[in-house]
Short mmCIF file of C-alpha atoms in Angstrom, two decimals:
data_model
loop_
_atom_site.label_atom_id
_atom_site.label_comp_id
_atom_site.label_asym_id
_atom_site.label_seq_id
_atom_site.Cartn_x
_atom_site.Cartn_y
_atom_site.Cartn_z
CA MET A 281 35.66 3.70 -6.06
CA GLU A 282 33.06 6.04 -3.81
CA VAL A 283 30.44 3.86 -5.27
CA GLU A 284 32.48 1.34 -3.28
CA MET A 285 33.32 3.06 -0.96
CA LEU A 286 29.10 3.59 -0.58
CA SER A 287 27.83 0.67 -0.90
CA GLY A 288 30.35 -0.98 2.10
CA HIS A 289 28.98 2.07 4.52
CA VAL A 290 25.50 0.64 3.35
CA ARG A 291 25.97 -3.12 3.29
CA ALA A 292 27.83 -2.41 6.84
CA ALA A 293 24.87 -0.82 8.17
CA LEU A 294 22.43 -3.41 7.07
CA ARG A 295 23.97 -6.08 8.28
CA ALA A 296 23.30 -4.78 12.00
CA LEU A 297 20.02 -3.90 11.93
CA ASP A 298 19.75 -7.34 10.79
CA GLU A 299 21.44 -9.22 13.16
CA GLY A 300 19.97 -6.21 15.94
CA ARG A 301 23.12 -4.24 16.76
CA ALA A 302 22.64 -0.25 16.31
CA VAL A 303 24.05 1.14 13.30
CA GLU A 304 27.74 2.42 13.01
CA ARG A 305 26.64 6.65 12.96
CA ALA A 306 30.47 7.35 11.89
CA GLY A 307 29.43 4.94 8.92
CA ILE A 308 26.56 6.50 7.69
CA ARG A 309 27.55 10.20 8.32
CA ALA A 310 30.78 9.39 6.20
CA GLY A 311 28.59 7.98 3.51
CA LEU A 312 26.04 10.96 3.39
CA GLU A 313 28.83 13.61 3.56
CA LEU A 314 30.37 11.61 0.37
CA VAL A 315 27.37 11.84 -1.64
CA PHE A 316 26.20 14.95 -0.86
CA GLY A 317 30.19 16.58 -0.61
CA ARG A 318 28.70 19.19 2.79
CA ALA A 319 28.62 18.29 6.90
CA VAL A 320 25.50 16.15 7.84
CA ALA A 321 22.94 17.01 10.91
CA GLU A 322 22.54 14.40 13.52
CA ALA A 323 18.60 14.58 12.83
CA GLU A 324 19.41 13.42 9.15
CA ILE A 325 21.66 10.26 10.41
CA ASP A 326 18.84 9.07 12.62
CA ALA A 327 16.33 9.56 10.05
CA ALA A 328 18.88 7.49 7.74
CA ILE A 329 18.91 5.04 9.17
CA THR A 330 14.85 5.07 9.82
CA GLN A 331 14.78 4.40 6.50
CA LEU A 332 17.18 1.61 6.24
CA ARG A 333 14.98 -0.10 9.10
CA LEU A 334 11.72 0.47 7.11
CA ILE A 335 13.64 -1.28 4.05
CA PRO A 336 11.21 -5.44 3.48
CA SER A 337 13.68 -7.66 5.41
CA PHE A 338 12.78 -10.14 2.91
CA MET A 339 14.74 -8.48 0.28
CA SER A 340 18.04 -9.49 0.13
CA LEU A 341 20.81 -7.48 1.20
CA GLU A 342 22.71 -6.81 -2.15
CA GLU A 343 18.79 -5.73 -3.33
CA ARG A 344 18.39 -3.63 -0.64
CA VAL A 345 21.99 -2.19 -0.86
CA GLU A 346 21.02 -1.23 -4.51
CA LEU A 347 17.97 -0.06 -3.71
CA VAL A 348 19.34 2.70 -1.05
CA LEU A 349 22.26 3.55 -3.99
CA GLU A 350 18.94 4.68 -6.65
CA SER A 351 17.26 6.22 -3.74
CA LEU A 352 20.24 8.71 -2.75
CA SER A 353 21.56 8.76 -6.43
CA GLY A 354 17.63 10.30 -7.35
CA ALA A 355 18.35 13.45 -4.44
CA THR A 356 18.55 16.39 -6.77
CA ASP A 357 19.06 20.22 -5.71
CA GLU A 358 15.36 20.76 -6.60
CA LYS A 359 14.65 17.44 -4.21
CA PRO A 360 17.25 17.04 -2.20
CA PHE A 361 17.80 14.03 0.79
CA LEU A 362 14.64 13.49 2.55
CA HIS A 363 12.41 16.29 0.63
CA GLU A 364 9.37 14.42 1.32
CA GLU A 365 10.07 13.00 4.65
CA GLN A 366 10.80 16.91 5.60
CA GLN A 367 7.36 17.91 3.95
CA ALA A 368 5.76 15.38 6.11
CA VAL A 369 7.53 16.68 8.85
CA ASP A 370 6.54 20.58 8.12
CA GLU A 371 3.08 19.22 7.53
CA LEU A 372 3.17 18.08 10.47
CA PHE A 373 4.37 20.82 12.66
CA ALA A 374 2.22 23.37 10.65
CA ALA A 375 -1.71 21.91 11.81
CA VAL A 376 -0.57 21.65 14.71
CA GLU A 377 0.66 25.63 15.09
CA ARG A 378 -2.89 25.74 13.16
CA ALA A 379 -4.87 23.55 14.64
CA GLU A 380 -5.91 22.18 11.86
CA PRO A 381 -6.68 18.23 11.36
CA PHE A 382 -3.97 16.01 10.18
CA SER A 383 -3.83 15.06 6.51
CA LEU A 384 -4.87 12.07 5.42
CA ARG A 385 -1.30 11.03 5.01
CA VAL A 386 0.64 12.83 7.75
CA ARG A 387 -1.53 10.05 9.90
CA HIS A 388 -0.15 7.22 7.63
CA ASP A 389 3.84 8.82 7.98
CA PHE A 390 3.35 8.86 11.77
CA GLY A 391 0.99 6.02 13.14
CA VAL A 392 -1.82 7.98 14.26
CA LEU A 393 -4.65 6.18 14.33
CA SER A 394 -7.45 7.81 16.07
CA PRO A 395 -8.11 11.28 17.50
CA TRP A 396 -6.53 9.90 20.74
CA HIS A 397 -3.14 9.61 19.21
CA ALA A 398 -3.96 12.79 17.44
CA THR A 399 -3.97 14.36 20.55
CA CYS A 400 -1.00 12.85 22.13
CA LEU A 401 0.97 13.73 18.73
CA ALA A 402 -0.22 17.48 19.04
CA GLU A 403 0.26 17.74 22.50
CA ALA A 404 3.58 16.47 22.67
CA ILE A 405 4.80 19.37 19.73
CA ARG A 406 3.12 22.03 21.82
CA GLU A 407 5.14 21.89 24.65
CA GLY A 408 8.58 20.99 23.45
CA ARG A 409 8.31 17.00 24.19
CA LEU A 410 8.05 15.88 20.00
CA THR A 411 10.41 18.19 18.32
CA ARG A 412 11.19 19.16 14.57
CA ALA A 413 14.34 16.83 14.49
CA ASP A 414 12.99 14.22 16.72
CA ALA A 415 9.77 13.59 14.58
CA LEU A 416 12.35 13.51 11.06
CA SER A 417 14.60 10.98 12.55
CA MET A 418 10.31 8.65 13.96
CA LEU A 419 8.61 9.06 10.32
CA LEU A 420 7.52 4.98 10.00
CA ASP A 421 8.99 4.25 12.73
CA GLY A 422 5.79 4.27 14.81
CA GLU A 423 7.94 1.94 17.73
CA ARG A 424 10.21 5.05 18.39
CA LEU A 425 7.77 7.19 18.24
CA THR A 426 5.46 5.43 20.69
CA ALA A 427 8.54 4.75 22.95
CA HIS A 428 9.56 8.30 22.86
CA LEU A 429 6.26 9.75 23.74
CA ALA A 430 6.05 6.65 26.99
CA GLY A 431 4.08 8.45 29.95
CA PHE A 432 3.50 11.58 28.31
CA ASN A 433 0.29 10.15 27.25
CA ALA A 434 -2.80 12.60 29.99
CA MET A 435 -5.94 9.85 28.77
CA ARG A 436 -4.33 6.42 29.73
CA LEU A 437 -5.10 4.82 27.08
CA PRO A 438 -2.35 1.98 25.74
CA LEU A 439 -1.24 4.22 22.35
CA GLU A 440 0.61 2.79 20.05
CA PHE A 441 1.54 4.28 16.78
CA ARG A 442 1.86 2.01 14.09
CA THR A 443 3.53 2.22 11.13
CA THR A 444 4.04 0.54 7.07
CA ASP A 445 7.61 -0.08 5.71
CA HIS A 446 8.33 0.64 2.26
CA ASN A 447 6.52 -2.30 0.97
CA GLY A 448 3.43 -0.88 3.07
CA MET A 449 4.12 -3.94 4.92
CA PRO A 450 2.63 -3.45 9.42
CA ARG A 451 5.74 -3.46 11.03
CA VAL A 452 4.54 -4.92 13.96
CA THR A 453 1.88 -7.44 14.44
CA ARG A 454 -0.32 -9.47 16.94
CA ASP A 455 -2.25 -12.17 17.44
CA LEU A 456 -5.15 -9.89 19.11
CA GLU A 457 -4.70 -6.15 19.88
CA PRO A 458 -5.28 -5.27 23.55
CA VAL A 459 -7.70 -1.55 22.39
CA VAL A 460 -8.69 -1.40 18.74
CA PHE A 461 -9.24 2.33 17.88
CA GLN A 462 -11.45 2.41 14.82
CA GLU A 463 -13.14 5.54 13.07
CA ALA A 464 -14.31 6.46 9.57
CA VAL A 465 -12.55 9.12 6.95
CA GLU A 466 -14.25 10.44 4.13
CA ILE A 467 -12.50 10.22 0.39
CA ALA A 468 -12.75 13.09 -2.09
CA THR A 469 -13.72 11.54 -5.18
CA PRO A 470 -14.30 13.80 -8.94
CA GLY A 471 -17.96 12.67 -7.89
CA ARG A 472 -19.29 12.41 -3.93
CA PRO A 473 -17.33 11.31 -2.01
CA PHE A 474 -17.11 8.09 0.29
CA ARG A 475 -16.04 7.14 3.56
CA MET A 476 -14.31 3.65 5.09
CA ALA A 477 -13.20 3.02 7.71
CA ILE A 478 -9.63 2.33 9.22
CA ALA A 479 -8.50 0.90 12.76
CA ASN A 480 -4.59 0.14 11.92
CA GLU A 481 -1.43 0.94 9.88
CA SER A 482 -2.66 -1.34 6.62
CA GLU A 483 -5.75 -0.04 6.34
CA LEU A 484 -4.63 3.74 6.87
CA ARG A 485 -2.23 3.55 4.01
CA GLN A 486 -4.99 2.03 1.77
CA VAL A 487 -6.64 5.53 2.40
CA ALA A 488 -3.61 7.76 2.87
CA ILE A 489 -1.47 6.26 -0.49
CA PRO A 490 -3.59 5.74 -3.14
CA GLU A 491 -2.50 4.54 -6.51
CA PRO A 492 -2.37 7.36 -8.11
CA GLU A 493 -2.06 5.45 -12.44
CA THR A 494 -4.96 3.01 -10.51
CA VAL A 495 -7.11 6.30 -9.37
CA ALA A 496 -6.20 8.22 -12.46
CA TRP A 497 -7.73 5.17 -15.46
CA LEU A 498 -11.09 5.29 -13.05
CA ASP A 499 -11.10 9.21 -13.33
CA GLU A 500 -10.40 9.29 -16.96
CA THR A 501 -12.52 6.76 -17.74
CA ILE A 502 -15.33 5.99 -16.20
CA THR A 503 -18.88 7.00 -18.06
CA PRO A 504 -21.85 6.64 -15.25
CA GLU A 505 -22.33 3.32 -17.25
CA SER A 506 -19.64 1.61 -16.56
CA VAL A 507 -19.27 -1.56 -14.39
CA LEU A 508 -16.23 -2.60 -13.18
CA TYR A 509 -15.23 -6.47 -11.86
CA ASP A 510 -12.05 -4.97 -9.43
CA VAL A 511 -9.96 -8.33 -8.93
CA GLY A 512 -7.99 -8.30 -5.71
CA ALA A 513 -10.16 -6.14 -4.27
CA ASN A 514 -8.85 -5.68 -0.34
CA VAL A 515 -11.31 -3.90 1.04
CA GLY A 516 -12.59 -1.92 -1.29
CA TYR A 517 -10.90 1.07 -2.27
CA TYR A 518 -11.04 1.30 -5.76
CA ALA A 519 -14.23 -0.69 -6.13
CA LEU A 520 -16.16 1.97 -3.47
CA HIS A 521 -14.02 5.24 -5.51
CA ALA A 522 -15.57 4.04 -9.15
CA VAL A 523 -18.84 3.65 -8.41
CA SER A 524 -19.05 7.25 -6.25
CA LEU A 525 -18.26 8.82 -9.54
CA HIS A 526 -21.48 9.29 -11.52
CA ALA A 527 -24.73 7.31 -10.60
CA GLY A 528 -25.21 4.51 -11.95
CA VAL A 529 -21.53 3.15 -11.93
CA ARG A 530 -21.75 -0.91 -10.62
CA ALA A 531 -18.99 -2.30 -9.39
CA VAL A 532 -17.94 -6.43 -8.38
CA ALA A 533 -15.45 -6.86 -6.22
CA PHE A 534 -13.46 -9.88 -5.74
CA GLU A 535 -11.22 -11.17 -2.54
CA PRO A 536 -10.27 -14.17 -1.08
CA ALA A 537 -8.23 -12.61 2.00
CA PRO A 538 -10.64 -13.19 5.21
CA LEU A 539 -10.02 -10.60 7.18
CA ASN A 540 -10.67 -7.97 4.15
CA VAL A 541 -13.58 -9.37 3.01
CA ALA A 542 -14.81 -8.17 6.25
CA ARG A 543 -13.68 -5.15 6.43
CA LEU A 544 -14.48 -4.61 2.07
CA ASN A 545 -18.84 -5.60 3.04
CA THR A 546 -18.22 -3.11 6.32
CA ASN A 547 -17.48 -0.51 3.60
CA ILE A 548 -19.95 -1.15 1.32
CA HIS A 549 -22.69 -0.95 4.09
CA LEU A 550 -20.97 2.18 5.42
CA ASN A 551 -21.60 3.71 2.26
CA ARG A 552 -25.38 2.29 1.48
CA LEU A 553 -23.94 0.95 -1.62
CA GLY A 554 -25.18 -2.50 -1.77
CA GLY A 555 -26.90 -2.01 -4.88
CA ALA A 556 -24.00 -0.54 -6.26
CA VAL A 557 -21.18 -3.08 -5.41
CA MET A 558 -21.43 -6.28 -4.66
CA ALA A 559 -18.53 -8.35 -2.93
CA PHE A 560 -17.47 -12.33 -3.65
CA PRO A 561 -15.23 -13.89 -1.14
CA ILE A 562 -13.83 -15.21 -3.96
CA ALA A 563 -10.42 -16.09 -5.55
CA LEU A 564 -9.97 -16.00 -9.64
CA SER A 565 -7.56 -18.38 -11.33
CA ASP A 566 -6.93 -20.22 -14.52
CA VAL A 567 -9.15 -23.05 -13.22
CA SER A 568 -12.00 -23.29 -11.11
CA GLY A 569 -12.63 -24.65 -7.86
CA VAL A 570 -11.15 -25.48 -3.58
CA LEU A 571 -8.41 -23.78 -2.64
CA ARG A 572 -6.21 -22.61 0.03
CA PHE A 573 -5.31 -19.31 0.19
CA GLY A 574 -1.53 -18.16 1.93
CA ASN A 575 -1.99 -15.39 4.95
CA SER A 576 0.50 -13.38 5.32
CA TYR A 577 -0.29 -10.91 6.78
CA PHE A 578 -3.51 -12.05 9.20
CA VAL A 579 -4.31 -7.98 9.92
CA GLY A 580 -7.71 -6.14 7.88
CA GLY A 581 -5.98 -4.17 4.54
CA GLY A 582 -3.15 -6.87 4.09
CA TRP A 583 -1.79 -7.34 0.77
CA SER A 584 0.92 -9.38 -0.54
CA HIS A 585 -0.19 -12.57 -0.14
CA ARG A 586 1.30 -16.19 -0.39
CA GLY A 587 -2.29 -16.29 -1.65
CA ILE A 588 -3.39 -19.70 -3.82
CA ASP A 589 -0.28 -20.01 -5.56
CA ASP A 590 1.64 -20.09 -2.17
CA ARG A 591 4.44 -17.09 -3.08
CA GLN A 592 7.92 -17.93 -1.53
CA GLY A 593 10.25 -15.50 0.34
CA ILE A 594 6.81 -13.70 1.48
CA PRO A 595 8.59 -12.54 5.90
CA GLY A 596 5.07 -13.17 8.20
CA GLU A 597 3.47 -15.84 10.03
CA THR A 598 1.43 -17.36 6.44
CA PHE A 599 -2.39 -18.95 8.19
CA PHE A 600 -3.73 -21.09 5.82
CA SER A 601 -7.41 -20.03 5.15
CA GLY A 602 -10.28 -22.15 3.07
CA CYS A 603 -10.78 -20.50 -0.49
CA VAL A 604 -13.28 -21.10 -3.61
CA ALA A 605 -11.67 -20.05 -6.90
CA TYR A 606 -13.56 -19.45 -10.08
CA ALA A 607 -11.91 -18.56 -13.73
CA LEU A 608 -13.46 -15.85 -14.52
CA ASP A 609 -15.55 -17.62 -17.51
CA ASP A 610 -16.88 -19.55 -15.36
CA PHE A 611 -18.10 -16.63 -12.87
CA VAL A 612 -19.64 -14.76 -15.75
CA ARG A 613 -21.22 -18.10 -17.26
CA ALA A 614 -22.52 -18.91 -13.35
CA ALA A 615 -23.48 -15.13 -12.56
CA PRO A 616 -26.15 -13.99 -15.60
CA PHE A 617 -27.55 -11.75 -12.52
CA LEU A 618 -24.41 -9.36 -12.71
CA PRO A 619 -24.09 -6.65 -15.19
CA PHE A 620 -21.36 -7.87 -17.23
CA PRO A 621 -17.94 -5.54 -16.67
CA THR A 622 -16.71 -2.52 -19.13
CA HIS A 623 -13.16 -2.33 -16.81
CA LEU A 624 -11.47 -5.03 -15.84
CA LYS A 625 -8.64 -3.65 -12.86
CA ILE A 626 -6.11 -6.98 -12.02
CA ASP A 627 -4.32 -6.91 -9.21
CA VAL A 628 -3.20 -10.46 -6.94
CA ASP A 629 0.40 -9.64 -5.43
CA GLY A 630 1.85 -13.32 -8.30
CA PRO A 631 -0.88 -15.02 -9.97
CA GLU A 632 -1.86 -12.25 -12.54
CA LEU A 633 -1.57 -14.49 -15.38
CA LYS A 634 -3.38 -17.45 -14.12
CA VAL A 635 -6.22 -14.79 -14.16
CA LEU A 636 -6.04 -13.62 -17.41
CA ARG A 637 -5.72 -16.98 -19.09
CA GLY A 638 -9.23 -17.77 -16.93
CA ALA A 639 -10.59 -14.64 -19.13
CA MET A 640 -10.07 -15.26 -22.33
CA ALA A 641 -13.31 -15.34 -23.16
CA THR A 642 -14.44 -12.21 -21.62
CA LEU A 643 -11.20 -10.18 -22.53
CA ALA A 644 -12.59 -11.13 -25.77
CA ASP A 645 -15.73 -9.73 -25.35
CA PRO A 646 -16.33 -5.94 -27.17
CA ARG A 647 -18.31 -5.15 -24.44
CA LEU A 648 -15.39 -5.32 -22.09
CA ARG A 649 -13.12 -2.08 -23.03
CA HIS A 650 -10.67 -0.63 -19.68
CA LEU A 651 -8.13 -2.78 -18.60
CA LEU A 652 -5.50 -2.34 -15.84
CA ILE A 653 -3.33 -4.95 -14.70
CA GLU A 654 -0.55 -5.08 -11.83
CA MET A 655 2.46 -6.66 -12.91
CA ARG A 656 5.34 -7.23 -10.89
CA ALA A 657 8.71 -9.00 -13.35
CA ASP A 658 9.31 -7.43 -17.00
CA GLU A 659 8.79 -11.12 -18.19
CA GLU A 660 5.46 -11.80 -17.07
CA VAL A 661 4.14 -8.41 -18.95
CA LEU A 662 5.96 -9.69 -22.28
CA GLU A 663 3.57 -13.38 -21.92
CA ALA A 664 0.72 -10.53 -20.66
CA GLU A 665 0.97 -9.04 -23.88
CA ARG A 666 1.17 -11.90 -26.12
CA LEU A 667 -1.77 -13.27 -24.15
CA LEU A 668 -3.96 -10.54 -24.48
CA ALA A 669 -2.46 -10.07 -28.17
CA THR A 670 -4.76 -13.11 -29.06
CA VAL A 671 -8.14 -11.09 -28.02
CA GLY A 672 -8.12 -7.90 -29.69
CA TRP A 673 -5.58 -5.83 -26.47
CA ARG A 674 -2.32 -3.42 -26.63
CA LEU A 675 -0.05 -2.02 -24.03
CA VAL A 676 -0.81 1.96 -24.13
CA GLY A 677 0.16 3.02 -20.49
CA ALA A 678 2.85 1.58 -18.04
CA ARG A 679 5.29 3.31 -15.36
CA GLY A 680 8.29 2.22 -15.45
CA SER A 681 9.93 -1.76 -16.18
CA GLY A 682 9.02 -4.46 -12.94
CA LEU A 683 5.94 -3.68 -10.36
CA GLY A 684 3.96 -1.62 -11.60
CA ASN A 685 0.59 -0.86 -13.54
CA ARG A 686 0.57 -1.76 -16.81
CA ILE A 687 -2.71 -0.03 -19.10
CA PHE A 688 -4.29 -2.08 -22.10
CA ALA A 689 -6.66 -0.72 -24.66
CA ARG A 690 -8.42 -2.34 -27.46
CA ALA A 691 -6.33 -2.59 -30.76
#
């Protein structure tokens, strides 16, 4: 009965958001008190509504309800509701108190895209315009934070605090930005640091929240003789991380999204790593040819595109660009000037199995020793395991079921 009541409160709130209506706060309060058995603060209700707003709209209503229930059931005494969000608020206010730069994670959570944004936010906190309760309710909601601080910006620049949703997608998209803020941020590695340019919330997310499994896989397996083929390189975080671990590491980066390709090359040049990383503006698939690529988010650093297989159900206005595709086996034969890969990372938001089918000869070559694939469904994982077993690979690491990274090693 309690689960049914809670589901009803969540479902009503999500429907209100879908229809552009105000969420009934009494329902949110009742749902939270049902879960935690205590009175809840107004700031917790605000924060809960904000979290509901962030759930990707392309998920069905029932999928979103299930996601919320799972999140609430995961709360414990050691890690209570809004624990991570409260930590971000604490980190934000501590940085202001100590007059320290904001961490990349804080910048991401509050949409701090430039030093001007940081100055505006810090001054608002010092002068009491933004309280801890305000910050908790506006975390990951740049639109509300921008409106809250309207008129407070002494520099008179049109500042917008821009954030992403739970799926990492931009919450606001525009054909042309009135003002673009750009800076290079430094990323530490166990080797030498590298820099990446950021100019929007998607690029900021790339550097603030890298995938921990992918970073650990690179840190643990890359040696000075390694060659990484990064399929779905986006703006280059993992390729640059790999070549920064040791002198001598090489990377080949494949990325078909036009704005990402431009930024990928910018980041390679920014680090003066043109001799270590080469980017190719192509897609990898099971055939070689000329295709079209569906860009669902026409923004640098964007991902989860409709891509070469025109995936349906992806939000955003689709813009199609021309795209050359190669099977990896054909590419390797056509580019003898490139070193053969020791590492293969595949993260293409949908056509991973097509990439594998076009790479069977490469996968059979013993010089390729390490493989990481992000996959979206358990049935795809089973098919990938079957294909890879025929050329001597076995699954050795995975993060749960469904969407996540799978690591394969030679059998």
